[in-house]
N, CA and C atoms as an extended XYZ file, in Angstrom:
291
Properties=species:S:1:pos:R:3:atomname:S:1:resname:S:1:resid:I:1 pbc="F F F"
N         0.741       -1.030       -0.060 N   MET     1
C        -0.142       -0.085       -0.047 CA  MET     1
C         0.626        1.272        0.051 C   MET     1
N         0.600        2.473       -1.080 N   SER     2
C         1.030        3.808       -0.790 CA  SER     2
C         1.277        4.710        0.283 C   SER     2
N         2.094        4.864        0.968 N   ARG     3
C         2.516        6.231        2.164 CA  ARG     3
C         1.729        7.198        1.293 C   ARG     3
N         0.204        7.833        2.061 N   GLN     4
C        -0.024        9.555        1.804 CA  GLN     4
C         0.935       10.172        2.414 C   GLN     4
N         1.473       11.016        1.272 N   VAL     5
C         2.804       12.181        1.538 CA  VAL     5
C         1.650       13.689        1.406 C   VAL     5
N         2.252       14.981        2.525 N   ILE     6
C         1.837       15.804        2.156 CA  ILE     6
C         2.844       17.529        1.902 C   ILE     6
N         2.140       17.730        1.062 N   ASN     7
C         3.669       19.268        0.388 CA  ASN     7
C         3.057       20.265        0.986 C   ASN     7
N         4.105       20.998        1.066 N   THR     8
C         4.123       22.702        1.932 CA  THR     8
C         4.657       23.240        0.774 C   THR     8
N         3.443       24.425        1.026 N   VAL     9
C         4.496       26.251        0.341 CA  VAL     9
C         4.258       26.487        1.259 C   VAL     9
N         5.476       27.662        1.400 N   GLN    10
C         5.006       28.752        2.158 CA  GLN    10
C         5.490       30.170        1.240 C   GLN    10
N         4.651       30.552        1.492 N   VAL    11
C         5.321       31.902        0.242 CA  VAL    11
C         4.817       33.353        0.701 C   VAL    11
N         5.691       34.213        0.791 N   GLN    12
C         5.750       35.409        1.710 CA  GLN    12
C         5.368       36.474        0.525 C   GLN    12
N         5.188       37.390        0.071 N   ALA    13
C         4.442       38.560       -0.823 CA  ALA    13
C         5.622       39.470       -0.700 C   ALA    13
N         6.000       39.969       -1.284 N   ALA    14
C         6.112       41.151       -1.492 CA  ALA    14
C         5.946       42.018       -1.733 C   ALA    14
N         6.301       43.254       -0.450 N   ALA    15
C         5.817       44.315       -0.489 CA  ALA    15
C         4.701       44.753       -0.788 C   ALA    15
N         3.368       45.307        0.036 N   GLY    16
C         1.926       45.725       -1.215 CA  GLY    16
C         1.473       44.923       -1.822 C   GLY    16
N         1.514       43.471       -1.856 N   ARG    17
C         1.341       42.818       -3.120 CA  ARG    17
C         0.362       41.600       -3.074 C   ARG    17
N         0.640       41.303       -1.464 N   SER    18
C         0.028       40.718       -0.867 CA  SER    18
C        -1.590       39.547       -1.485 C   SER    18
N        -2.528       40.867       -1.921 N   GLU    19
C        -3.753       40.683       -2.477 CA  GLU    19
C        -3.828       39.779       -3.723 C   GLU    19
N        -2.384       40.373       -4.340 N   GLU    20
C        -2.346       39.823       -5.998 CA  GLU    20
C        -1.763       38.735       -6.148 C   GLU    20
N        -0.753       38.432       -4.658 N   LEU    21
C        -0.081       36.916       -4.348 CA  LEU    21
C        -1.374       36.040       -4.128 C   LEU    21
N        -2.373       36.636       -2.577 N   GLY    22
C        -3.496       35.137       -2.768 CA  GLY    22
C        -3.639       35.024       -4.246 C   GLY    22
N        -4.151       35.551       -4.970 N   ARG    23
C        -4.976       35.247       -6.336 CA  ARG    23
C        -4.548       34.766       -7.352 C   ARG    23
N        -2.804       34.639       -7.809 N   GLN    24
C        -2.169       34.128       -8.124 CA  GLN    24
C        -2.221       32.397       -7.637 C   GLN    24
N        -1.603       32.650       -6.747 N   LEU    25
C        -1.716       30.990       -5.981 CA  LEU    25
C        -3.176       30.622       -5.883 C   LEU    25
N        -3.995       31.428       -6.043 N   GLN    26
C        -5.342       30.417       -5.889 CA  GLN    26
C        -5.699       29.672       -7.265 C   GLN    26
N        -4.872       30.718       -8.434 N   GLN    27
C        -5.023       30.206       -9.577 CA  GLN    27
C        -4.287       28.845       -9.968 C   GLN    27
N        -3.137       28.981       -9.636 N   ILE    28
C        -2.255       27.740       -9.398 CA  ILE    28
C        -2.806       26.150       -8.784 C   ILE    28
N        -3.206       26.753       -7.838 N   VAL    29
C        -3.776       25.206       -6.884 CA  VAL    29
C        -4.885       25.270       -7.654 C   VAL    29
N        -5.974       26.315       -8.312 N   GLU    30
C        -7.287       25.212       -8.873 CA  GLU    30
C        -6.705       24.444       -9.905 C   GLU    30
N        -5.211       24.759      -10.710 N   THR    31
C        -5.176       23.219      -11.553 CA  THR    31
C        -4.345       22.746      -11.547 C   THR    31
N        -3.814       23.289      -10.003 N   LEU    32
C        -2.750       21.559      -10.079 CA  LEU    32
C        -4.092       20.318       -8.633 C   LEU    32
N        -5.123       20.613       -8.189 N   ARG    33
C        -5.716       20.199       -7.339 CA  ARG    33
C        -6.700       18.959       -8.314 C   ARG    33
N        -6.676       19.323       -9.746 N   ALA    34
C        -7.316       18.490      -10.498 CA  ALA    34
C        -6.288       17.578      -10.597 C   ALA    34
N        -5.413       17.001      -10.496 N   LEU    35
C        -3.895       16.526      -10.826 CA  LEU    35
C        -4.360       14.876      -10.439 C   LEU    35
N        -3.933       13.584      -10.996 N   PRO    36
C        -4.297       12.004      -10.479 CA  PRO    36
C        -3.278       12.160       -9.221 C   PRO    36
N        -4.244       11.592       -8.556 N   GLY    37
C        -3.336       11.012       -6.771 CA  GLY    37
C        -3.255       12.235       -5.602 C   GLY    37
N        -4.253       13.345       -6.126 N   CYS    38
C        -4.127       14.176       -5.507 CA  CYS    38
C        -5.541       14.698       -4.540 C   CYS    38
N        -5.525       14.530       -3.480 N   ASP    39
C        -6.803       14.279       -2.742 CA  ASP    39
C        -7.053       15.726       -2.773 C   ASP    39
N        -5.877       17.011       -1.885 N   ALA    40
C        -6.623       18.106       -1.726 CA  ALA    40
C        -5.504       19.142       -1.844 C   ALA    40
N        -5.687       20.184       -2.084 N   TYR    41
C        -4.535       21.585       -2.700 CA  TYR    41
C        -5.067       22.620       -1.898 C   TYR    41
N        -5.033       23.438       -0.799 N   MET    42
C        -5.398       24.168       -0.256 CA  MET    42
C        -4.475       25.628       -0.262 C   MET    42
N        -5.100       26.949        0.282 N   VAL    43
C        -4.010       28.323       -0.108 CA  VAL    43
C        -4.862       28.611        1.650 C   VAL    43
N        -4.110       28.821        2.163 N   ASP    44
C        -4.636       29.731        3.509 CA  ASP    44
C        -3.738       30.903        3.439 C   ASP    44
N        -4.153       32.093        3.946 N   ARG    45
C        -3.455       33.248        4.232 CA  ARG    45
C        -3.005       33.017        6.345 C   ARG    45
N        -1.465       33.048        6.356 N   CYS    46
C        -1.199       33.345        7.693 CA  CYS    46
C        -2.371       34.307        8.579 C   CYS    46
N        -3.249       34.023        9.703 N   PRO    47
C        -3.461       34.762       10.886 CA  PRO    47
C        -2.332       35.793       11.161 C   PRO    47
N        -1.643       35.653       11.216 N   GLU    48
C        -0.394       36.311       12.537 CA  GLU    48
C         0.146       37.311       11.505 C   GLU    48
N         0.494       36.672        9.998 N   ASN    49
C         1.140       37.048        9.322 CA  ASN    49
C         0.195       37.770        7.867 C   ASN    49
N        -0.424       39.065        7.685 N   SER    50
C        -0.741       39.006        6.950 CA  SER    50
C        -0.080       38.508        5.137 C   SER    50
N         1.045       38.846        5.175 N   ASP    51
C         1.719       38.845        3.744 CA  ASP    51
C         2.122       37.318        3.693 C   ASP    51
N         2.017       35.917        4.640 N   ARG    52
C         2.511       34.795        3.924 CA  ARG    52
C         0.789       34.209        4.081 C   ARG    52
N         1.653       33.363        3.066 N   TRP    53
C         0.536       32.584        2.411 CA  TRP    53
C         0.877       31.124        2.941 C   TRP    53
N         0.337       30.099        2.965 N   ASN    54
C         0.513       28.583        3.525 CA  ASN    54
C        -0.104       27.910        1.954 C   ASN    54
N         0.713       26.915        1.158 N   VAL    55
C        -0.446       25.990        0.294 CA  VAL    55
C         0.097       24.881        0.792 C   VAL    55
N        -0.987       23.979        1.285 N   SER    56
C        -0.561       22.274        1.272 CA  SER    56
C        -1.176       21.454        0.375 C   SER    56
N        -0.768       20.561        0.279 N   ALA    57
C        -1.193       19.164       -0.780 CA  ALA    57
C        -1.683       18.193        0.083 C   ALA    57
N        -2.366       17.449       -0.483 N   ARG    58
C        -3.247       15.970        0.915 CA  ARG    58
C        -2.664       14.940       -1.145 C   ARG    58
N        -1.549       14.123       -1.071 N   TRP    59
C        -1.177       12.740       -2.112 CA  TRP    59
C        -1.519       11.406       -1.838 C   TRP    59
N        -2.176       11.177       -2.695 N   GLN    60
C        -2.591        9.236       -2.264 CA  GLN    60
C        -0.992        8.668       -2.369 C   GLN    60
N        -0.345        9.226       -2.924 N   SER    61
C         1.246        8.307       -2.625 CA  SER    61
C         2.520        9.002       -2.902 C   SER    61
N         3.727        9.026       -2.647 N   GLU    62
C         4.942        9.788       -3.137 CA  GLU    62
C         4.858       10.103       -4.133 C   GLU    62
N         4.597        8.654       -5.360 N   ALA    63
C         4.630        8.908       -6.617 CA  ALA    63
C         4.138       10.114       -6.897 C   ALA    63
N         2.660        9.854       -6.850 N   ALA    64
C         1.880       11.148       -7.067 CA  ALA    64
C         2.358       12.687       -6.867 C   ALA    64
N         2.762       12.468       -5.925 N   MET    65
C         3.526       14.222       -5.246 CA  MET    65
C         4.227       14.287       -6.081 C   MET    65
N         5.309       13.563       -5.958 N   GLN    66
C         7.019       13.854       -7.038 CA  GLN    66
C         6.285       14.003       -8.437 C   GLN    66
N         5.748       13.204       -9.127 N   ALA    67
C         4.680       13.782      -10.335 CA  ALA    67
C         4.678       14.827      -10.668 C   ALA    67
N         4.078       15.166       -9.745 N   HIS    68
C         3.196       16.666      -10.079 CA  HIS    68
C         4.198       17.725      -10.349 C   HIS    68
N         5.666       17.555       -9.769 N   PHE    69
C         6.573       17.997       -9.381 CA  PHE    69
C         6.473       18.560      -10.317 C   PHE    69
N         7.138       17.434      -12.099 N   ASN    70
C         7.603       18.060      -12.764 CA  ASN    70
C         6.746       18.575      -14.461 C   ASN    70
N         5.567       19.024      -13.409 N   CYS    71
C         4.220       19.546      -14.109 CA  CYS    71
C         4.057       21.209      -14.897 C   CYS    71
N         4.219       21.737      -15.152 N   PRO    72
C         4.265       22.990      -16.141 CA  PRO    72
C         3.910       24.232      -15.060 C   PRO    72
N         2.680       23.531      -13.964 N   GLU    73
C         1.876       24.219      -13.187 CA  GLU    73
C         2.276       24.308      -11.757 C   GLU    73
N         3.499       23.623      -11.509 N   VAL    74
C         4.055       23.179      -10.490 CA  VAL    74
C         5.195       24.821      -10.900 C   VAL    74
N         6.160       25.273      -11.844 N   GLN    75
C         6.136       26.078      -12.118 CA  GLN    75
C         6.055       27.791      -11.405 C   GLN    75
N         4.904       27.485      -11.600 N   GLY    76
C         4.103       29.655      -11.217 CA  GLY    76
C         4.723       29.460       -9.978 C   GLY    76
N         4.409       28.431       -8.812 N   PHE    77
C         5.231       28.956       -7.575 CA  PHE    77
C         6.866       30.082       -7.996 C   PHE    77
N         7.577       28.966       -8.246 N   ILE    78
C         9.185       29.677       -8.513 CA  ILE    78
C         8.417       31.336       -9.646 C   ILE    78
N         8.044       31.690      -11.014 N   SER    79
C         7.076       32.990      -11.314 CA  SER    79
C         7.203       33.556      -10.088 C   SER    79
N         6.256       33.206       -9.446 N   LEU    80
C         6.217       34.581       -8.511 CA  LEU    80
C         7.321       35.464       -7.810 C   LEU    80
N         8.597       34.455       -8.053 N   ILE    81
C         9.713       35.132       -7.603 CA  ILE    81
C        10.259       36.154       -8.668 C   ILE    81
N        10.022       35.844       -9.656 N   GLU    82
C        10.963       36.738      -10.799 CA  GLU    82
C        10.012       37.429      -10.811 C   GLU    82
N         8.604       37.533      -10.867 N   THR    83
C         7.824       38.566      -10.861 CA  THR    83
C         7.689       39.401       -9.792 C   THR    83
N         8.183       39.243       -8.888 N   ARG    84
C         8.333       39.951       -7.960 CA  ARG    84
C         6.836       40.154       -7.042 C   ARG    84
N         6.048       39.105       -7.162 N   LEU    85
C         4.680       38.629       -5.912 CA  LEU    85
C         5.195       38.634       -4.955 C   LEU    85
N         6.332       37.521       -4.942 N   ALA    86
C         6.923       37.322       -4.098 CA  ALA    86
C         8.515       37.273       -3.348 C   ALA    86
N         8.844       37.160       -2.188 N   ARG    87
C        10.031       37.885       -1.554 CA  ARG    87
C        10.688       36.226       -1.383 C   ARG    87
N         9.628       35.470       -0.963 N   SER    88
C        10.478       33.792       -1.017 CA  SER    88
C         9.834       32.934       -1.338 C   SER    88
N         9.645       31.809       -1.047 N   VAL    89
C         8.976       30.186       -1.358 CA  VAL    89
C         9.502       28.948       -0.731 C   VAL    89
N         8.917       28.566       -0.448 N   ASP    90
C         9.762       27.607        0.396 CA  ASP    90
C         8.766       25.719        1.043 C   ASP    90
N         9.672       25.128        0.077 N   PHE    91
C         8.787       23.624        0.020 CA  PHE    91
C         9.579       22.699        1.527 C   PHE    91
N         8.446       22.095        1.109 N   ASN    92
C         8.816       20.964        2.474 CA  ASN    92
C         7.694       19.675        1.519 C   ASN    92
N         7.623       18.759        2.162 N   SER    93
C         7.144       17.433        1.682 CA  SER    93
C         7.099       16.528        3.265 C   SER    93
N         6.145       15.448        3.529 N   PHE    94
C         6.865       15.015        4.831 CA  PHE    94
C         5.160       13.811        4.729 C   PHE    94
N         5.932       12.355        4.849 N   PRO    95
C         4.535       11.488        4.768 CA  PRO    95
C         4.004       11.224        6.057 C   PRO    95
N         2.875       10.924        5.769 N   LEU    96
C         1.495       10.939        6.335 CA  LEU    96
C         1.820       10.191        7.890 C   LEU    96
N         1.276        9.868        8.866 N   VAL    97
C         1.633        8.637       10.061 CA  VAL    97
C         0.873        7.616       10.218 C   VAL    97
């Protein structure tokens, strides 16, 4: 049986661009949540820091998560820095116990 995994992305908005960043993150996530093996993909704004956004995804297997990293839509997270919507983008993943 495959082990479920979660990946997270923490994104820090560039000064004055948090609302725009949130809209862009939502567009990225709407595309990615339809991928095979994805149980959920969500965007949440940090209640303590309105410039920080948390994106999380739950996958049916490590293989499904790894496959999604090769999708062009995932590059949308990197382009957030290139377009200066974000100051930082941090990726993490871990298995569900």
